[in-house]
Coordinates of C-alpha atoms in Angstrom, one line a residue:
M1345 CA 51.1 -80.9 231.6
Q1346 CA 54.6 -80.5 230.2
P1347 CA 57.5 -79.9 232.7
L1348 CA 57.5 -76.4 234.1
Q1349 CA 59.8 -74.2 236.1
I1350 CA 59.9 -70.7 237.6
I1351 CA 62.3 -67.9 236.9
C1352 CA 61.9 -64.8 239.2
S1353 CA 63.9 -61.6 238.6
D1354 CA 61.5 -59.3 240.5
D1355 CA 62.0 -59.0 244.2
Q1356 CA 58.4 -57.7 244.6
L1357 CA 57.1 -61.0 243.1
I1358 CA 59.2 -63.4 245.1
D1359 CA 56.4 -64.2 247.5
A1360 CA 54.1 -64.9 244.5
A1361 CA 56.8 -67.1 242.9
K1362 CA 57.1 -69.1 246.1
A1363 CA 53.3 -69.5 246.4
C1364 CA 53.2 -70.7 242.8
S1365 CA 56.1 -73.1 243.4
Q1366 CA 54.3 -74.6 246.4
L1367 CA 50.9 -74.8 244.6
L1368 CA 52.3 -76.5 241.5
S1369 CA 55.2 -78.3 243.1
I1370 CA 57.7 -76.9 240.7
P1371 CA 61.2 -75.5 241.3
I1372 CA 62.4 -71.9 241.2
L1373 CA 65.6 -71.7 239.2
S1374 CA 68.1 -68.9 238.5
S1375 CA 68.0 -69.4 234.7
P1376 CA 65.7 -71.3 232.3
S1377 CA 66.3 -74.8 231.1
E1378 CA 64.9 -76.4 228.0
D1379 CA 61.5 -76.8 229.6
S1380 CA 58.6 -74.4 229.7
Y1381 CA 58.8 -71.8 232.5
L1382 CA 57.0 -68.9 234.2
C1383 CA 58.9 -65.7 234.1
F1384 CA 58.1 -63.4 237.1
K1385 CA 59.4 -60.0 236.0
E1386 CA 58.4 -56.3 236.1
G1387 CA 55.2 -57.0 238.0
E1388 CA 53.9 -59.6 235.5
I1389 CA 54.0 -63.3 234.9
T1390 CA 54.8 -64.6 231.4
F1391 CA 54.4 -68.2 230.3
I1392 CA 57.3 -69.2 227.9
S1393 CA 57.5 -72.5 226.1
P1394 CA 60.6 -74.2 224.6
Q1395 CA 59.3 -73.1 221.2
Q1396 CA 59.5 -69.5 222.5
L1397 CA 55.7 -69.3 222.6
S1398 CA 55.1 -66.5 225.2
F1399 CA 51.9 -65.3 226.7
Q1400 CA 51.0 -62.9 229.4
H1401 CA 47.5 -62.8 230.9
S1402 CA 46.0 -59.5 232.1
F1403 CA 42.6 -57.9 232.6
N1404 CA 44.3 -54.5 232.6
N1405 CA 44.8 -54.5 228.9
N1406 CA 43.3 -52.1 226.3
N1407 CA 43.3 -54.7 223.6
F1408 CA 41.4 -57.1 225.8
E1409 CA 38.9 -54.4 226.7
R1410 CA 38.3 -53.5 223.1
R1411 CA 37.8 -57.1 222.2
A1412 CA 35.5 -57.7 225.1
Q1413 CA 33.3 -54.8 224.0
A1414 CA 33.1 -56.2 220.5
Q1415 CA 32.2 -59.8 221.6
N1416 CA 29.9 -59.2 224.5
Q1417 CA 26.6 -58.5 222.6
H1418 CA 25.6 -62.1 222.0
L1419 CA 27.2 -63.4 225.2
L1420 CA 25.1 -61.0 227.3
K1421 CA 21.9 -61.8 225.3
A1422 CA 22.4 -65.5 226.1
F1423 CA 22.0 -64.8 229.8
K1424 CA 19.1 -62.3 229.6
D1425 CA 15.7 -63.6 230.8
K1426 CA 13.0 -61.0 230.8
K1427 CA 10.6 -63.1 232.8
K1428 CA 13.0 -64.0 235.6
P1429 CA 16.3 -62.1 235.5
I1430 CA 19.4 -64.2 235.9
R1431 CA 21.8 -63.0 238.5
H1432 CA 24.1 -65.9 239.4
I1433 CA 26.1 -67.7 236.8
L1434 CA 28.6 -70.6 237.1
D1435 CA 31.3 -70.7 234.5
A1436 CA 32.2 -74.4 234.6
T1437 CA 35.0 -74.1 232.1
A1438 CA 36.7 -70.9 233.2
G1439 CA 39.9 -71.0 231.1
W1440 CA 41.3 -67.5 231.0
C1441 CA 38.0 -66.2 232.5
R1442 CA 37.5 -63.7 229.7
D1443 CA 33.8 -64.4 229.3
S1444 CA 33.3 -64.5 233.1
F1445 CA 35.0 -61.1 233.2
I1446 CA 32.6 -59.6 230.7
L1447 CA 29.6 -61.1 232.5
A1448 CA 30.8 -59.8 235.9
N1449 CA 31.4 -56.4 234.4
N1450 CA 27.8 -56.3 233.3
N1451 CA 26.2 -56.8 236.7
F1452 CA 26.1 -60.6 236.9
Q1453 CA 27.4 -62.5 239.9
V1454 CA 29.9 -65.0 238.5
T1455 CA 31.5 -68.1 240.0
A1456 CA 34.2 -69.5 237.8
T1457 CA 35.8 -72.8 238.3
E1458 CA 39.2 -74.0 236.9
Q1459 CA 40.7 -77.4 237.6
S1460 CA 44.2 -76.6 236.2
A1461 CA 46.3 -75.3 239.1
L1462 CA 48.6 -73.4 236.8
L1463 CA 45.8 -71.7 234.9
Y1464 CA 44.0 -70.9 238.2
F1465 CA 47.2 -69.2 239.6
L1466 CA 47.8 -67.1 236.4
V1467 CA 44.2 -65.9 236.2
Q1468 CA 43.9 -65.2 240.0
F1469 CA 47.1 -63.2 239.8
S1470 CA 45.7 -61.1 237.0
L1471 CA 42.4 -60.8 238.8
N1472 CA 44.1 -59.6 242.0
N1473 CA 45.9 -56.9 240.0
Y1474 CA 42.7 -55.8 238.4
L1475 CA 40.9 -55.6 241.8
K1476 CA 43.5 -53.3 243.2
T1477 CA 41.9 -50.4 241.3
N1478 CA 38.5 -51.9 240.2
S1479 CA 35.6 -53.8 241.6
L1480 CA 34.2 -57.0 240.1
N1481 CA 31.6 -59.6 241.2
L1482 CA 33.7 -62.5 240.1
E1483 CA 34.9 -65.4 242.3
L1484 CA 37.5 -67.8 240.8
Q1485 CA 37.8 -71.2 242.4
H1486 CA 40.4 -73.9 241.9
S1487 CA 38.1 -76.8 241.8
N1488 CA 36.7 -79.5 239.6
A1489 CA 33.4 -78.5 238.0
F1490 CA 32.0 -82.0 238.5
D1491 CA 32.7 -81.9 242.2
L1492 CA 31.4 -78.4 242.6
L1493 CA 28.1 -79.2 240.9
T1494 CA 27.7 -82.5 242.7
L1495 CA 28.7 -81.4 246.2
S1496 CA 27.9 -77.7 246.5
K1497 CA 24.7 -76.5 248.1
T1498 CA 24.8 -73.3 246.1
S1499 CA 22.1 -73.0 243.4
F1500 CA 23.1 -71.6 240.1
Q1501 CA 20.5 -70.0 237.8
A1502 CA 22.7 -70.5 234.7
I1503 CA 25.7 -72.6 233.9
Y1504 CA 28.1 -71.6 231.1
L1505 CA 30.2 -74.1 229.1
D1506 CA 32.9 -73.1 226.7
P1507 CA 34.6 -76.3 225.7
M1508 CA 37.9 -76.2 223.9
F1509 CA 37.8 -78.3 220.7
P1510 CA 41.1 -77.9 218.9
N1511 CA 39.8 -79.7 215.8
S1512 CA 37.0 -77.2 215.4
H1513 CA 38.6 -73.9 216.4
N1514 CA 40.7 -73.6 213.3
Q1515 CA 41.0 -69.8 213.5
A1516 CA 41.6 -69.9 217.2
K1517 CA 44.5 -72.3 216.8
N1518 CA 46.8 -69.4 215.9
K1519 CA 45.9 -67.4 219.0
K1520 CA 48.6 -67.6 221.7
E1521 CA 46.1 -68.0 224.5
I1522 CA 44.6 -71.1 222.8
Q1523 CA 48.1 -72.6 222.3
V1524 CA 49.0 -72.0 225.9
L1525 CA 45.7 -73.6 227.1
Q1526 CA 46.7 -76.7 225.1
H1527 CA 50.0 -76.7 226.9
V1528 CA 48.6 -76.5 230.4
T1529 CA 45.2 -78.1 230.5
K1530 CA 43.7 -81.5 230.1
N1531 CA 40.6 -82.4 228.1
I1532 CA 37.5 -82.8 230.3
E1533 CA 34.6 -85.1 229.7
I1534 CA 32.5 -82.2 228.4
E1535 CA 29.4 -84.2 227.4
T1536 CA 29.2 -85.7 230.9
L1537 CA 29.6 -82.2 232.4
F1538 CA 26.9 -80.9 230.0
E1539 CA 24.5 -83.6 231.2
L1540 CA 25.2 -82.7 234.8
A1541 CA 24.8 -79.0 234.1
L1542 CA 21.3 -79.6 232.6
K1543 CA 20.3 -81.3 235.8
K1544 CA 21.7 -78.6 238.1
A1545 CA 20.9 -75.2 236.4
T1546 CA 17.7 -73.8 237.6
Q1547 CA 17.0 -71.6 234.5
R1548 CA 19.4 -72.4 231.6
V1549 CA 22.6 -73.8 230.3
V1550 CA 24.6 -71.8 227.7
V1551 CA 27.1 -73.5 225.5
K1552 CA 29.6 -71.6 223.4
R1553 CA 30.3 -73.3 220.0
P1554 CA 32.1 -72.6 216.7
L1555 CA 29.5 -71.4 214.3
Q1556 CA 29.4 -74.4 212.0
S1557 CA 30.0 -77.1 214.6
D1558 CA 27.5 -79.8 215.7
Y1559 CA 25.3 -79.5 218.8
L1560 CA 27.0 -80.6 222.0
A1561 CA 26.0 -84.2 222.6
Q1562 CA 23.8 -83.9 219.5
L1563 CA 21.2 -82.1 221.6
K1564 CA 19.3 -79.3 219.8
P1565 CA 19.1 -76.1 221.9
H1566 CA 15.9 -74.2 222.5
F1567 CA 17.3 -71.1 220.8
Q1568 CA 20.6 -69.6 219.7
Y1569 CA 22.5 -66.3 219.3
K1570 CA 24.9 -66.3 216.4
G1571 CA 28.0 -64.2 215.7
K1572 CA 30.4 -64.3 212.7
T1573 CA 32.5 -67.2 214.0
I1574 CA 30.8 -68.5 217.1
R1575 CA 27.3 -69.1 218.5
F1576 CA 25.7 -69.5 221.9
D1577 CA 23.3 -72.5 222.2
I1578 CA 20.7 -71.9 225.0
Y1579 CA 19.1 -74.8 226.8
Q1580 CA 16.2 -73.5 228.8
Q1581 CA 14.8 -75.1 231.9
F1582 CA 11.0 -75.2 232.2
N1583 CA 10.6 -76.4 235.8

């Protein structure tokens, strides 16, 4: 991750800024330098890069809600099992937690794991704000998905993987949220995580892919749901 600092001009967010500083081991400054920084202001946190890329994450956002409604059809289908309904999902690549949010808003119990401390803090902050006036069955954990799947005694009916492939997401490259993800996260060994997920999920593994991309690990899914730009590959367990 690139060097990062905190600028806080909101007295009501000073405790959050201090918590962020401690979690990430980064300084709180009175004015920004040439590095990326988090701006705590007017009740929100904004990520700002030296190139003036700025992004503010929020679940209380009309644009996000409209987009969620438009995109959720195939996502929800991917987790529907008429014979044995799926209730508990692990999102092993949480990112901004947008798909987890959609699933949790549609009566799934979702555990989302994110290994980036910065990303975890930003999403948890947004989630806490949302939960002040709403209810949601979504738990966000700051953890490594490999460790969680290996050590946890919790059984997950379904595991969701949404790997970020910059070379494949040509259209997504221009989205601020994707650019910020590239600033603050590291690539994970997605094929190794995929193999582990196939061993741990009791009912299915769902992988989100660009529509024209290859199968993950060259493994053909049992079935798919396709949208205009993305698809969901479903790997069913037949235990």
